[in-house]
């Protein structure tokens, strides 16, 4: 069998932020407070995916799944190890990455196609199919900053699958849109596999992973804990998750009646949420931001989707306490 994706001992380490213009005071403060240590996102990860195979990647938040897909896409260079991906790669990793919100849907389709190596006539040939599939015929000339998060995601997925890639990388995008669009996305993915394309899918939806994928890699703290047939790996992962949830419930403090006490999540002011969202839109890893802020990837994605849906000019943002900008 032809190998479409080969990952050999790949490691990625995120290092603490360093001031671009450090001062003596900041340097001394950092020396006094050395609590932040490098985050090992991937630790000597190795596997192969054969041509025509659907390969799933599962794991808890912060396990390194999205980082691994960014390495496969070539948008992130590993600190060590090598990656070899054969053929044309089409990616849909994070909402908004690669899109220019100031441009129209039409312009972003051409940008995406040209960036993937297609010629303008080739993009012309698939343009109508992309628009119809995304159900955006009446909105294709509008700037995509005016799109809802669902419209945004449908356009991205439609571009990704219509580029007829040899390798398609997807990160949690088969769950976007309504039920009808999710079913259409599933059929399009199966059609790609039927044409001997290769799929690498990251998802928390274990049913989708088990349905679409033949093999699955389980990532845990940046390392592959298990790799094998989809049903076996998913079942082992679910058992571990249930055991971890039971242990966490037993460890929670109890009230006088013996019931687990409820913990109120900390409130984030608007300006802090905005700073986090801007980091994501600038291309920082969802897993890295989640680990640094201790906010779940699902909540970070919700903040980002809300920001994108509102539009940069339509959202009142507090850039610092006591001052607002529009």
PDB file of C-alpha atoms in Angstrom:
ATOM      1  CA  UNK A   1       0.000   0.000   0.000  1.00  0.00           C
ATOM      2  CA  UNK A   2       1.163   3.509  -0.856  1.00  0.00           C
ATOM      3  CA  UNK A   3       1.935   5.679   2.170  1.00  0.00           C
ATOM      4  CA  UNK A   4       0.164   9.047   1.945  1.00  0.00           C
ATOM      5  CA  UNK A   5       1.238  10.486   5.321  1.00  0.00           C
ATOM      6  CA  UNK A   6       4.346   9.572   7.288  1.00  0.00           C
ATOM      7  CA  UNK A   7       5.088  11.112  10.679  1.00  0.00           C
ATOM      8  CA  UNK A   8       8.447  10.172  12.198  1.00  0.00           C
ATOM      9  CA  UNK A   9       9.350  11.096  15.800  1.00  0.00           C
ATOM     10  CA  UNK A  10       7.736  14.535  15.627  1.00  0.00           C
ATOM     11  CA  UNK A  11       8.021  16.806  18.659  1.00  0.00           C
ATOM     12  CA  UNK A  12       6.665  20.326  19.161  1.00  0.00           C
ATOM     13  CA  UNK A  13       7.451  22.514  22.181  1.00  0.00           C
ATOM     14  CA  UNK A  14       5.691  25.813  22.878  1.00  0.00           C
ATOM     15  CA  UNK A  15       7.906  28.231  24.784  1.00  0.00           C
ATOM     16  CA  UNK A  16       6.846  31.106  27.048  1.00  0.00           C
ATOM     17  CA  UNK A  17       6.124  34.504  25.518  1.00  0.00           C
ATOM     18  CA  UNK A  18       9.121  36.849  25.366  1.00  0.00           C
ATOM     19  CA  UNK A  19       8.654  40.634  25.246  1.00  0.00           C
ATOM     20  CA  UNK A  20       9.675  42.174  21.947  1.00  0.00           C
ATOM     21  CA  UNK A  21      11.024  45.220  23.843  1.00  0.00           C
ATOM     22  CA  UNK A  22      12.069  43.857  27.245  1.00  0.00           C
ATOM     23  CA  UNK A  23      12.928  46.290  30.003  1.00  0.00           C
ATOM     24  CA  UNK A  24      15.198  45.707  32.985  1.00  0.00           C
ATOM     25  CA  UNK A  25      12.163  45.693  35.296  1.00  0.00           C
ATOM     26  CA  UNK A  26      10.341  43.083  33.203  1.00  0.00           C
ATOM     27  CA  UNK A  27      13.450  40.924  32.975  1.00  0.00           C
ATOM     28  CA  UNK A  28      13.952  41.009  36.765  1.00  0.00           C
ATOM     29  CA  UNK A  29      10.279  40.198  37.347  1.00  0.00           C
ATOM     30  CA  UNK A  30      10.510  37.215  35.016  1.00  0.00           C
ATOM     31  CA  UNK A  31      13.571  36.003  36.888  1.00  0.00           C
ATOM     32  CA  UNK A  32      11.632  36.221  40.167  1.00  0.00           C
ATOM     33  CA  UNK A  33       8.563  34.467  38.821  1.00  0.00           C
ATOM     34  CA  UNK A  34       9.745  31.518  36.728  1.00  0.00           C
ATOM     35  CA  UNK A  35       6.477  29.614  37.035  1.00  0.00           C
ATOM     36  CA  UNK A  36       5.840  29.289  33.291  1.00  0.00           C
ATOM     37  CA  UNK A  37       7.672  26.343  31.747  1.00  0.00           C
ATOM     38  CA  UNK A  38       7.769  25.164  28.118  1.00  0.00           C
ATOM     39  CA  UNK A  39       4.709  23.186  27.029  1.00  0.00           C
ATOM     40  CA  UNK A  40       5.428  19.928  25.190  1.00  0.00           C
ATOM     41  CA  UNK A  41       2.553  19.710  22.711  1.00  0.00           C
ATOM     42  CA  UNK A  42       3.869  16.684  20.810  1.00  0.00           C
ATOM     43  CA  UNK A  43       6.440  14.227  22.104  1.00  0.00           C
ATOM     44  CA  UNK A  44       8.056  11.861  19.566  1.00  0.00           C
ATOM     45  CA  UNK A  45       4.873  11.061  17.654  1.00  0.00           C
ATOM     46  CA  UNK A  46       5.153   8.496  14.842  1.00  0.00           C
ATOM     47  CA  UNK A  47       2.580   6.844  12.549  1.00  0.00           C
ATOM     48  CA  UNK A  48       1.738   6.213   8.894  1.00  0.00           C
ATOM     49  CA  UNK A  49      -1.501   6.660   6.927  1.00  0.00           C
ATOM     50  CA  UNK A  50      -1.965   4.737   3.688  1.00  0.00           C
ATOM     51  CA  UNK A  51      -3.557   6.144   0.531  1.00  0.00           C
ATOM     52  CA  UNK A  52      -7.356   6.012   0.628  1.00  0.00           C
ATOM     53  CA  UNK A  53      -7.485   5.501   4.404  1.00  0.00           C
ATOM     54  CA  UNK A  54      -9.581   7.489   6.872  1.00  0.00           C
ATOM     55  CA  UNK A  55      -7.432   8.054   9.956  1.00  0.00           C
ATOM     56  CA  UNK A  56      -8.858   9.541  13.156  1.00  0.00           C
ATOM     57  CA  UNK A  57      -7.133  11.375  16.000  1.00  0.00           C
ATOM     58  CA  UNK A  58      -8.829  11.560  19.405  1.00  0.00           C
ATOM     59  CA  UNK A  59      -7.847  12.723  22.876  1.00  0.00           C
ATOM     60  CA  UNK A  60      -8.703  15.148  25.638  1.00  0.00           C
ATOM     61  CA  UNK A  61      -8.419  18.925  25.295  1.00  0.00           C
ATOM     62  CA  UNK A  62      -4.765  19.907  25.209  1.00  0.00           C
ATOM     63  CA  UNK A  63      -3.589  16.461  24.076  1.00  0.00           C
ATOM     64  CA  UNK A  64      -1.929  17.925  20.962  1.00  0.00           C
ATOM     65  CA  UNK A  65      -4.487  16.987  18.283  1.00  0.00           C
ATOM     66  CA  UNK A  66      -4.816  20.373  16.585  1.00  0.00           C
ATOM     67  CA  UNK A  67      -1.059  20.938  16.833  1.00  0.00           C
ATOM     68  CA  UNK A  68      -0.491  17.651  15.008  1.00  0.00           C
ATOM     69  CA  UNK A  69      -2.841  18.658  12.187  1.00  0.00           C
ATOM     70  CA  UNK A  70      -1.063  22.013  11.853  1.00  0.00           C
ATOM     71  CA  UNK A  71       2.231  20.139  11.468  1.00  0.00           C
ATOM     72  CA  UNK A  72       0.688  17.899   8.790  1.00  0.00           C
ATOM     73  CA  UNK A  73      -0.679  20.977   6.997  1.00  0.00           C
ATOM     74  CA  UNK A  74       2.753  22.618   7.003  1.00  0.00           C
ATOM     75  CA  UNK A  75       1.594  25.687   8.942  1.00  0.00           C
ATOM     76  CA  UNK A  76       3.720  24.700  11.941  1.00  0.00           C
ATOM     77  CA  UNK A  77       7.268  23.364  11.815  1.00  0.00           C
ATOM     78  CA  UNK A  78       8.161  20.638  14.311  1.00  0.00           C
ATOM     79  CA  UNK A  79      11.082  21.142  16.669  1.00  0.00           C
ATOM     80  CA  UNK A  80      12.331  17.683  15.776  1.00  0.00           C
ATOM     81  CA  UNK A  81      11.329  14.763  13.588  1.00  0.00           C
ATOM     82  CA  UNK A  82       9.962  14.769  10.044  1.00  0.00           C
ATOM     83  CA  UNK A  83       6.642  14.757   8.195  1.00  0.00           C
ATOM     84  CA  UNK A  84       6.066  13.561   4.640  1.00  0.00           C
ATOM     85  CA  UNK A  85       2.647  14.160   3.020  1.00  0.00           C
ATOM     86  CA  UNK A  86       2.222  12.959  -0.575  1.00  0.00           C
ATOM     87  CA  UNK A  87       0.062  14.851  -3.053  1.00  0.00           C
ATOM     88  CA  UNK A  88      -2.180  17.912  -2.820  1.00  0.00           C
ATOM     89  CA  UNK A  89      -3.293  18.759   0.720  1.00  0.00           C
ATOM     90  CA  UNK A  90      -6.547  20.536   1.547  1.00  0.00           C
ATOM     91  CA  UNK A  91      -7.109  21.723   5.078  1.00  0.00           C
ATOM     92  CA  UNK A  92      -9.867  23.049   7.264  1.00  0.00           C
ATOM     93  CA  UNK A  93      -8.286  23.345  10.676  1.00  0.00           C
ATOM     94  CA  UNK A  94      -9.702  26.287  12.572  1.00  0.00           C
ATOM     95  CA  UNK A  95     -12.554  28.643  11.904  1.00  0.00           C
ATOM     96  CA  UNK A  96     -11.296  31.718  10.066  1.00  0.00           C
ATOM     97  CA  UNK A  97      -7.730  30.589   9.385  1.00  0.00           C
ATOM     98  CA  UNK A  98      -6.826  31.470   5.793  1.00  0.00           C
ATOM     99  CA  UNK A  99      -9.858  33.698   5.226  1.00  0.00           C
ATOM    100  CA  UNK A 100      -9.707  37.468   4.858  1.00  0.00           C
ATOM    101  CA  UNK A 101     -12.811  38.805   6.643  1.00  0.00           C
ATOM    102  CA  UNK A 102     -12.722  42.068   4.689  1.00  0.00           C
ATOM    103  CA  UNK A 103     -13.089  40.285   1.333  1.00  0.00           C
ATOM    104  CA  UNK A 104     -16.208  38.733  -0.143  1.00  0.00           C
ATOM    105  CA  UNK A 105     -17.003  35.047  -0.234  1.00  0.00           C
ATOM    106  CA  UNK A 106     -16.206  35.028  -3.972  1.00  0.00           C
ATOM    107  CA  UNK A 107     -12.760  36.563  -3.412  1.00  0.00           C
ATOM    108  CA  UNK A 108     -11.963  34.132  -0.603  1.00  0.00           C
ATOM    109  CA  UNK A 109     -12.876  31.165  -2.804  1.00  0.00           C
ATOM    110  CA  UNK A 110     -10.345  32.294  -5.406  1.00  0.00           C
ATOM    111  CA  UNK A 111      -7.716  33.023  -2.767  1.00  0.00           C
ATOM    112  CA  UNK A 112      -8.191  29.574  -1.259  1.00  0.00           C
ATOM    113  CA  UNK A 113      -8.032  27.841  -4.620  1.00  0.00           C
ATOM    114  CA  UNK A 114      -4.957  29.720  -5.814  1.00  0.00           C
ATOM    115  CA  UNK A 115      -3.210  29.116  -2.472  1.00  0.00           C
ATOM    116  CA  UNK A 116      -3.886  25.383  -2.895  1.00  0.00           C
ATOM    117  CA  UNK A 117      -2.104  25.403  -6.262  1.00  0.00           C
ATOM    118  CA  UNK A 118      -5.074  25.599  -8.626  1.00  0.00           C
ATOM    119  CA  UNK A 119      -5.060  27.886 -11.653  1.00  0.00           C
ATOM    120  CA  UNK A 120      -7.762  30.524 -12.065  1.00  0.00           C
ATOM    121  CA  UNK A 121      -9.542  28.507 -14.822  1.00  0.00           C
ATOM    122  CA  UNK A 122      -9.565  25.485 -12.482  1.00  0.00           C
ATOM    123  CA  UNK A 123     -11.167  27.593  -9.744  1.00  0.00           C
ATOM    124  CA  UNK A 124     -13.677  28.868 -12.317  1.00  0.00           C
ATOM    125  CA  UNK A 125     -14.689  25.273 -13.034  1.00  0.00           C
ATOM    126  CA  UNK A 126     -15.535  24.478  -9.396  1.00  0.00           C
ATOM    127  CA  UNK A 127     -16.757  27.918  -8.279  1.00  0.00           C
ATOM    128  CA  UNK A 128     -20.476  27.292  -8.798  1.00  0.00           C
ATOM    129  CA  UNK A 129     -20.240  23.887  -7.120  1.00  0.00           C
ATOM    130  CA  UNK A 130     -18.553  25.448  -4.071  1.00  0.00           C
ATOM    131  CA  UNK A 131     -21.187  28.174  -3.745  1.00  0.00           C
ATOM    132  CA  UNK A 132     -24.156  25.837  -4.218  1.00  0.00           C
ATOM    133  CA  UNK A 133     -22.751  23.262  -1.824  1.00  0.00           C
ATOM    134  CA  UNK A 134     -22.201  25.927   0.856  1.00  0.00           C
ATOM    135  CA  UNK A 135     -25.748  27.265   0.267  1.00  0.00           C
ATOM    136  CA  UNK A 136     -24.428  30.834  -0.041  1.00  0.00           C
ATOM    137  CA  UNK A 137     -25.702  31.893  -3.465  1.00  0.00           C
ATOM    138  CA  UNK A 138     -27.410  35.022  -2.062  1.00  0.00           C
ATOM    139  CA  UNK A 139     -24.481  36.006   0.178  1.00  0.00           C
ATOM    140  CA  UNK A 140     -21.420  35.182  -1.893  1.00  0.00           C
ATOM    141  CA  UNK A 141     -20.713  38.840  -2.796  1.00  0.00           C
ATOM    142  CA  UNK A 142     -20.865  40.043   0.828  1.00  0.00           C
ATOM    143  CA  UNK A 143     -17.734  40.433   3.000  1.00  0.00           C
ATOM    144  CA  UNK A 144     -17.400  37.245   5.023  1.00  0.00           C
ATOM    145  CA  UNK A 145     -17.059  39.273   8.228  1.00  0.00           C
ATOM    146  CA  UNK A 146     -20.847  39.637   7.904  1.00  0.00           C
ATOM    147  CA  UNK A 147     -21.364  35.841   7.791  1.00  0.00           C
ATOM    148  CA  UNK A 148     -22.662  33.848  10.716  1.00  0.00           C
ATOM    149  CA  UNK A 149     -20.336  31.197  12.142  1.00  0.00           C
ATOM    150  CA  UNK A 150     -22.380  28.530  10.332  1.00  0.00           C
ATOM    151  CA  UNK A 151     -22.063  30.280   6.958  1.00  0.00           C
ATOM    152  CA  UNK A 152     -18.356  30.793   7.620  1.00  0.00           C
ATOM    153  CA  UNK A 153     -17.819  27.098   8.335  1.00  0.00           C
ATOM    154  CA  UNK A 154     -19.927  25.883   5.398  1.00  0.00           C
ATOM    155  CA  UNK A 155     -17.882  27.987   2.991  1.00  0.00           C
ATOM    156  CA  UNK A 156     -14.599  26.692   4.408  1.00  0.00           C
ATOM    157  CA  UNK A 157     -15.693  23.053   4.228  1.00  0.00           C
ATOM    158  CA  UNK A 158     -17.040  23.462   0.712  1.00  0.00           C
ATOM    159  CA  UNK A 159     -13.737  24.936  -0.515  1.00  0.00           C
ATOM    160  CA  UNK A 160     -11.771  22.165   1.191  1.00  0.00           C
ATOM    161  CA  UNK A 161     -13.685  19.236  -0.362  1.00  0.00           C
ATOM    162  CA  UNK A 162     -14.050  20.737  -3.848  1.00  0.00           C
ATOM    163  CA  UNK A 163     -10.310  21.187  -4.349  1.00  0.00           C
ATOM    164  CA  UNK A 164     -10.254  17.406  -4.955  1.00  0.00           C
ATOM    165  CA  UNK A 165      -7.293  16.885  -2.600  1.00  0.00           C
ATOM    166  CA  UNK A 166      -5.137  13.805  -2.247  1.00  0.00           C
ATOM    167  CA  UNK A 167      -5.086  14.364   1.523  1.00  0.00           C
ATOM    168  CA  UNK A 168      -7.872  16.161   3.421  1.00  0.00           C
ATOM    169  CA  UNK A 169      -7.188  17.403   6.959  1.00  0.00           C
ATOM    170  CA  UNK A 170     -10.261  18.213   9.061  1.00  0.00           C
ATOM    171  CA  UNK A 171     -10.465  19.525  12.607  1.00  0.00           C
ATOM    172  CA  UNK A 172     -13.962  19.353  14.157  1.00  0.00           C
ATOM    173  CA  UNK A 173     -15.727  20.614  11.037  1.00  0.00           C
ATOM    174  CA  UNK A 174     -18.092  17.728  10.289  1.00  0.00           C
ATOM    175  CA  UNK A 175     -20.304  18.979  13.118  1.00  0.00           C
ATOM    176  CA  UNK A 176     -20.901  22.455  11.655  1.00  0.00           C
ATOM    177  CA  UNK A 177     -24.196  23.605  10.193  1.00  0.00           C
ATOM    178  CA  UNK A 178     -27.624  22.058  10.592  1.00  0.00           C
ATOM    179  CA  UNK A 179     -28.462  18.362  10.398  1.00  0.00           C
ATOM    180  CA  UNK A 180     -28.917  18.511   6.625  1.00  0.00           C
ATOM    181  CA  UNK A 181     -25.503  20.078   6.036  1.00  0.00           C
ATOM    182  CA  UNK A 182     -23.802  17.643   8.434  1.00  0.00           C
ATOM    183  CA  UNK A 183     -25.230  14.723   6.472  1.00  0.00           C
ATOM    184  CA  UNK A 184     -24.098  16.340   3.215  1.00  0.00           C
ATOM    185  CA  UNK A 185     -20.597  16.813   4.680  1.00  0.00           C
ATOM    186  CA  UNK A 186     -20.457  13.161   5.666  1.00  0.00           C
ATOM    187  CA  UNK A 187     -21.433  12.044   2.147  1.00  0.00           C
ATOM    188  CA  UNK A 188     -18.866  14.382   0.574  1.00  0.00           C
ATOM    189  CA  UNK A 189     -16.160  12.948   2.819  1.00  0.00           C
ATOM    190  CA  UNK A 190     -17.137   9.382   1.884  1.00  0.00           C
ATOM    191  CA  UNK A 191     -17.084  10.407  -1.775  1.00  0.00           C
ATOM    192  CA  UNK A 192     -13.553  11.727  -1.375  1.00  0.00           C
ATOM    193  CA  UNK A 193     -12.444   8.439   0.176  1.00  0.00           C
ATOM    194  CA  UNK A 194     -14.126   6.559  -2.670  1.00  0.00           C
ATOM    195  CA  UNK A 195     -11.859   8.423  -5.084  1.00  0.00           C
ATOM    196  CA  UNK A 196      -8.826   7.103  -3.166  1.00  0.00           C
ATOM    197  CA  UNK A 197      -8.342  10.319  -1.263  1.00  0.00           C
ATOM    198  CA  UNK A 198      -6.918  10.202   2.249  1.00  0.00           C
ATOM    199  CA  UNK A 199      -8.606  11.690   5.322  1.00  0.00           C
ATOM    200  CA  UNK A 200      -7.072  12.702   8.642  1.00  0.00           C
ATOM    201  CA  UNK A 201      -9.840  13.714  11.045  1.00  0.00           C
ATOM    202  CA  UNK A 202      -9.645  15.257  14.519  1.00  0.00           C
ATOM    203  CA  UNK A 203     -12.922  15.183  16.430  1.00  0.00           C
ATOM    204  CA  UNK A 204     -14.470  14.876  19.876  1.00  0.00           C
ATOM    205  CA  UNK A 205     -17.498  13.238  18.251  1.00  0.00           C
ATOM    206  CA  UNK A 206     -16.518   9.612  18.779  1.00  0.00           C
ATOM    207  CA  UNK A 207     -19.516   8.318  16.815  1.00  0.00           C
ATOM    208  CA  UNK A 208     -18.342  10.225  13.738  1.00  0.00           C
ATOM    209  CA  UNK A 209     -14.779   8.997  14.186  1.00  0.00           C
ATOM    210  CA  UNK A 210     -15.913   5.395  14.564  1.00  0.00           C
ATOM    211  CA  UNK A 211     -18.221   5.659  11.535  1.00  0.00           C
ATOM    212  CA  UNK A 212     -15.769   7.285   9.127  1.00  0.00           C
ATOM    213  CA  UNK A 213     -12.333   6.084  10.225  1.00  0.00           C
ATOM    214  CA  UNK A 214     -10.713   2.687   9.818  1.00  0.00           C
ATOM    215  CA  UNK A 215      -7.882   3.394  12.266  1.00  0.00           C
ATOM    216  CA  UNK A 216      -7.540   5.815  15.171  1.00  0.00           C
ATOM    217  CA  UNK A 217      -4.641   7.286  17.139  1.00  0.00           C
ATOM    218  CA  UNK A 218      -5.298   8.222  20.764  1.00  0.00           C
ATOM    219  CA  UNK A 219      -3.172  11.186  21.847  1.00  0.00           C
ATOM    220  CA  UNK A 220      -2.544  11.792  25.535  1.00  0.00           C
ATOM    221  CA  UNK A 221      -0.350  14.686  26.688  1.00  0.00           C
ATOM    222  CA  UNK A 222       1.403  14.860  23.352  1.00  0.00           C
ATOM    223  CA  UNK A 223       2.178  11.156  23.038  1.00  0.00           C
ATOM    224  CA  UNK A 224       0.375   8.348  21.233  1.00  0.00           C
ATOM    225  CA  UNK A 225      -1.150   6.172  23.930  1.00  0.00           C
ATOM    226  CA  UNK A 226      -2.780   3.711  21.563  1.00  0.00           C
ATOM    227  CA  UNK A 227      -3.209   3.249  17.817  1.00  0.00           C
ATOM    228  CA  UNK A 228      -5.303   0.618  16.051  1.00  0.00           C
ATOM    229  CA  UNK A 229      -8.772  -0.238  14.687  1.00  0.00           C
ATOM    230  CA  UNK A 230     -11.252   2.583  15.284  1.00  0.00           C
ATOM    231  CA  UNK A 231     -13.769   0.643  17.390  1.00  0.00           C
ATOM    232  CA  UNK A 232     -11.112  -0.790  19.722  1.00  0.00           C
ATOM    233  CA  UNK A 233      -9.298   2.498  20.347  1.00  0.00           C
ATOM    234  CA  UNK A 234     -12.521   4.493  20.804  1.00  0.00           C
ATOM    235  CA  UNK A 235     -13.820   1.938  23.315  1.00  0.00           C
ATOM    236  CA  UNK A 236     -10.568   2.026  25.310  1.00  0.00           C
ATOM    237  CA  UNK A 237     -10.635   5.823  25.311  1.00  0.00           C
ATOM    238  CA  UNK A 238     -14.238   5.937  26.525  1.00  0.00           C
ATOM    239  CA  UNK A 239     -13.481   3.574  29.401  1.00  0.00           C
ATOM    240  CA  UNK A 240     -10.561   5.745  30.519  1.00  0.00           C
ATOM    241  CA  UNK A 241     -12.693   8.907  30.275  1.00  0.00           C
ATOM    242  CA  UNK A 242     -15.429   7.384  32.441  1.00  0.00           C
ATOM    243  CA  UNK A 243     -12.881   6.291  35.051  1.00  0.00           C
ATOM    244  CA  UNK A 244     -11.308   9.770  35.105  1.00  0.00           C
ATOM    245  CA  UNK A 245     -14.744  11.388  35.488  1.00  0.00           C
ATOM    246  CA  UNK A 246     -15.593   9.091  38.389  1.00  0.00           C
ATOM    247  CA  UNK A 247     -12.301   9.874  40.142  1.00  0.00           C
ATOM    248  CA  UNK A 248     -12.843  13.610  39.679  1.00  0.00           C
ATOM    249  CA  UNK A 249     -16.357  13.337  41.129  1.00  0.00           C
ATOM    250  CA  UNK A 250     -15.051  11.466  44.187  1.00  0.00           C
ATOM    251  CA  UNK A 251     -12.381  14.126  44.729  1.00  0.00           C
ATOM    252  CA  UNK A 252     -14.786  17.075  44.687  1.00  0.00           C
ATOM    253  CA  UNK A 253     -15.517  18.770  48.042  1.00  0.00           C
ATOM    254  CA  UNK A 254     -18.824  17.862  49.690  1.00  0.00           C
ATOM    255  CA  UNK A 255     -21.460  19.976  51.396  1.00  0.00           C
ATOM    256  CA  UNK A 256     -23.129  19.091  54.696  1.00  0.00           C
ATOM    257  CA  UNK A 257     -25.560  16.682  53.015  1.00  0.00           C
ATOM    258  CA  UNK A 258     -22.697  14.812  51.367  1.00  0.00           C
ATOM    259  CA  UNK A 259     -23.483  16.069  47.857  1.00  0.00           C
ATOM    260  CA  UNK A 260     -20.690  17.382  45.683  1.00  0.00           C
ATOM    261  CA  UNK A 261     -20.370  21.143  46.071  1.00  0.00           C
ATOM    262  CA  UNK A 262     -20.783  23.170  42.918  1.00  0.00           C
ATOM    263  CA  UNK A 263     -17.912  25.324  41.771  1.00  0.00           C
ATOM    264  CA  UNK A 264     -18.677  28.589  40.054  1.00  0.00           C
ATOM    265  CA  UNK A 265     -16.464  29.120  37.004  1.00  0.00           C
ATOM    266  CA  UNK A 266     -14.443  32.346  37.121  1.00  0.00           C
ATOM    267  CA  UNK A 267     -15.872  35.261  35.140  1.00  0.00           C
ATOM    268  CA  UNK A 268     -13.823  36.668  32.294  1.00  0.00           C
ATOM    269  CA  UNK A 269     -14.159  40.401  31.532  1.00  0.00           C
ATOM    270  CA  UNK A 270     -14.803  41.321  27.901  1.00  0.00           C
ATOM    271  CA  UNK A 271     -11.361  42.795  27.308  1.00  0.00           C
ATOM    272  CA  UNK A 272      -9.659  39.579  28.450  1.00  0.00           C
ATOM    273  CA  UNK A 273     -11.901  37.457  26.222  1.00  0.00           C
ATOM    274  CA  UNK A 274     -11.037  39.724  23.311  1.00  0.00           C
ATOM    275  CA  UNK A 275      -7.301  39.378  23.920  1.00  0.00           C
ATOM    276  CA  UNK A 276      -7.662  35.588  23.857  1.00  0.00           C
ATOM    277  CA  UNK A 277      -9.753  35.632  20.656  1.00  0.00           C
ATOM    278  CA  UNK A 278      -7.223  37.873  18.907  1.00  0.00           C
ATOM    279  CA  UNK A 279      -4.481  35.380  19.773  1.00  0.00           C
ATOM    280  CA  UNK A 280      -6.519  32.630  18.103  1.00  0.00           C
ATOM    281  CA  UNK A 281      -7.255  34.710  15.010  1.00  0.00           C
ATOM    282  CA  UNK A 282      -3.550  35.534  14.776  1.00  0.00           C
ATOM    283  CA  UNK A 283      -2.886  31.811  14.333  1.00  0.00           C
ATOM    284  CA  UNK A 284      -1.908  30.615  17.799  1.00  0.00           C
ATOM    285  CA  UNK A 285      -2.746  27.005  18.555  1.00  0.00           C
ATOM    286  CA  UNK A 286      -6.108  26.335  20.200  1.00  0.00           C
ATOM    287  CA  UNK A 287      -4.450  23.719  22.394  1.00  0.00           C
ATOM    288  CA  UNK A 288      -1.682  26.095  23.488  1.00  0.00           C
ATOM    289  CA  UNK A 289      -4.089  28.919  24.388  1.00  0.00           C
ATOM    290  CA  UNK A 290      -6.323  26.448  26.225  1.00  0.00           C
ATOM    291  CA  UNK A 291      -3.408  25.193  28.317  1.00  0.00           C
ATOM    292  CA  UNK A 292      -2.156  28.689  29.135  1.00  0.00           C
ATOM    293  CA  UNK A 293      -5.573  30.151  30.029  1.00  0.00           C
ATOM    294  CA  UNK A 294      -7.097  26.969  31.501  1.00  0.00           C
ATOM    295  CA  UNK A 295     -10.210  27.564  29.412  1.00  0.00           C
ATOM    296  CA  UNK A 296     -11.627  24.588  27.494  1.00  0.00           C
ATOM    297  CA  UNK A 297     -11.148  24.451  23.728  1.00  0.00           C
ATOM    298  CA  UNK A 298     -14.955  24.322  23.310  1.00  0.00           C
ATOM    299  CA  UNK A 299     -15.392  27.603  25.215  1.00  0.00           C
ATOM    300  CA  UNK A 300     -12.529  29.260  23.322  1.00  0.00           C
ATOM    301  CA  UNK A 301     -14.132  28.222  20.034  1.00  0.00           C
ATOM    302  CA  UNK A 302     -17.475  29.660  21.200  1.00  0.00           C
ATOM    303  CA  UNK A 303     -15.805  33.008  22.042  1.00  0.00           C
ATOM    304  CA  UNK A 304     -14.084  33.058  18.660  1.00  0.00           C
ATOM    305  CA  UNK A 305     -17.275  32.156  16.752  1.00  0.00           C
ATOM    306  CA  UNK A 306     -19.164  34.917  18.565  1.00  0.00           C
ATOM    307  CA  UNK A 307     -16.442  37.437  17.718  1.00  0.00           C
ATOM    308  CA  UNK A 308     -16.391  36.438  14.033  1.00  0.00           C
ATOM    309  CA  UNK A 309     -20.200  36.427  13.768  1.00  0.00           C
ATOM    310  CA  UNK A 310     -20.451  39.909  15.267  1.00  0.00           C
ATOM    311  CA  UNK A 311     -17.805  41.310  12.932  1.00  0.00           C
ATOM    312  CA  UNK A 312     -14.781  43.252  14.008  1.00  0.00           C
ATOM    313  CA  UNK A 313     -16.557  46.610  13.589  1.00  0.00           C
ATOM    314  CA  UNK A 314     -19.843  45.518  15.119  1.00  0.00           C
ATOM    315  CA  UNK A 315     -18.506  44.296  18.438  1.00  0.00           C
ATOM    316  CA  UNK A 316     -17.796  46.683  21.293  1.00  0.00           C
ATOM    317  CA  UNK A 317     -14.472  45.635  22.742  1.00  0.00           C
ATOM    318  CA  UNK A 318     -12.862  46.820  25.918  1.00  0.00           C
ATOM    319  CA  UNK A 319      -9.160  46.812  25.191  1.00  0.00           C
ATOM    320  CA  UNK A 320      -8.183  47.586  28.761  1.00  0.00           C
ATOM    321  CA  UNK A 321     -10.013  48.266  32.039  1.00  0.00           C
ATOM    322  CA  UNK A 322     -11.712  51.635  31.954  1.00  0.00           C
ATOM    323  CA  UNK A 323     -11.370  52.225  28.202  1.00  0.00           C
ATOM    324  CA  UNK A 324     -13.553  51.084  25.319  1.00  0.00           C
ATOM    325  CA  UNK A 325     -12.942  51.061  21.607  1.00  0.00           C
ATOM    326  CA  UNK A 326     -15.228  50.252  18.728  1.00  0.00           C
TER     327      UNK A 326
END
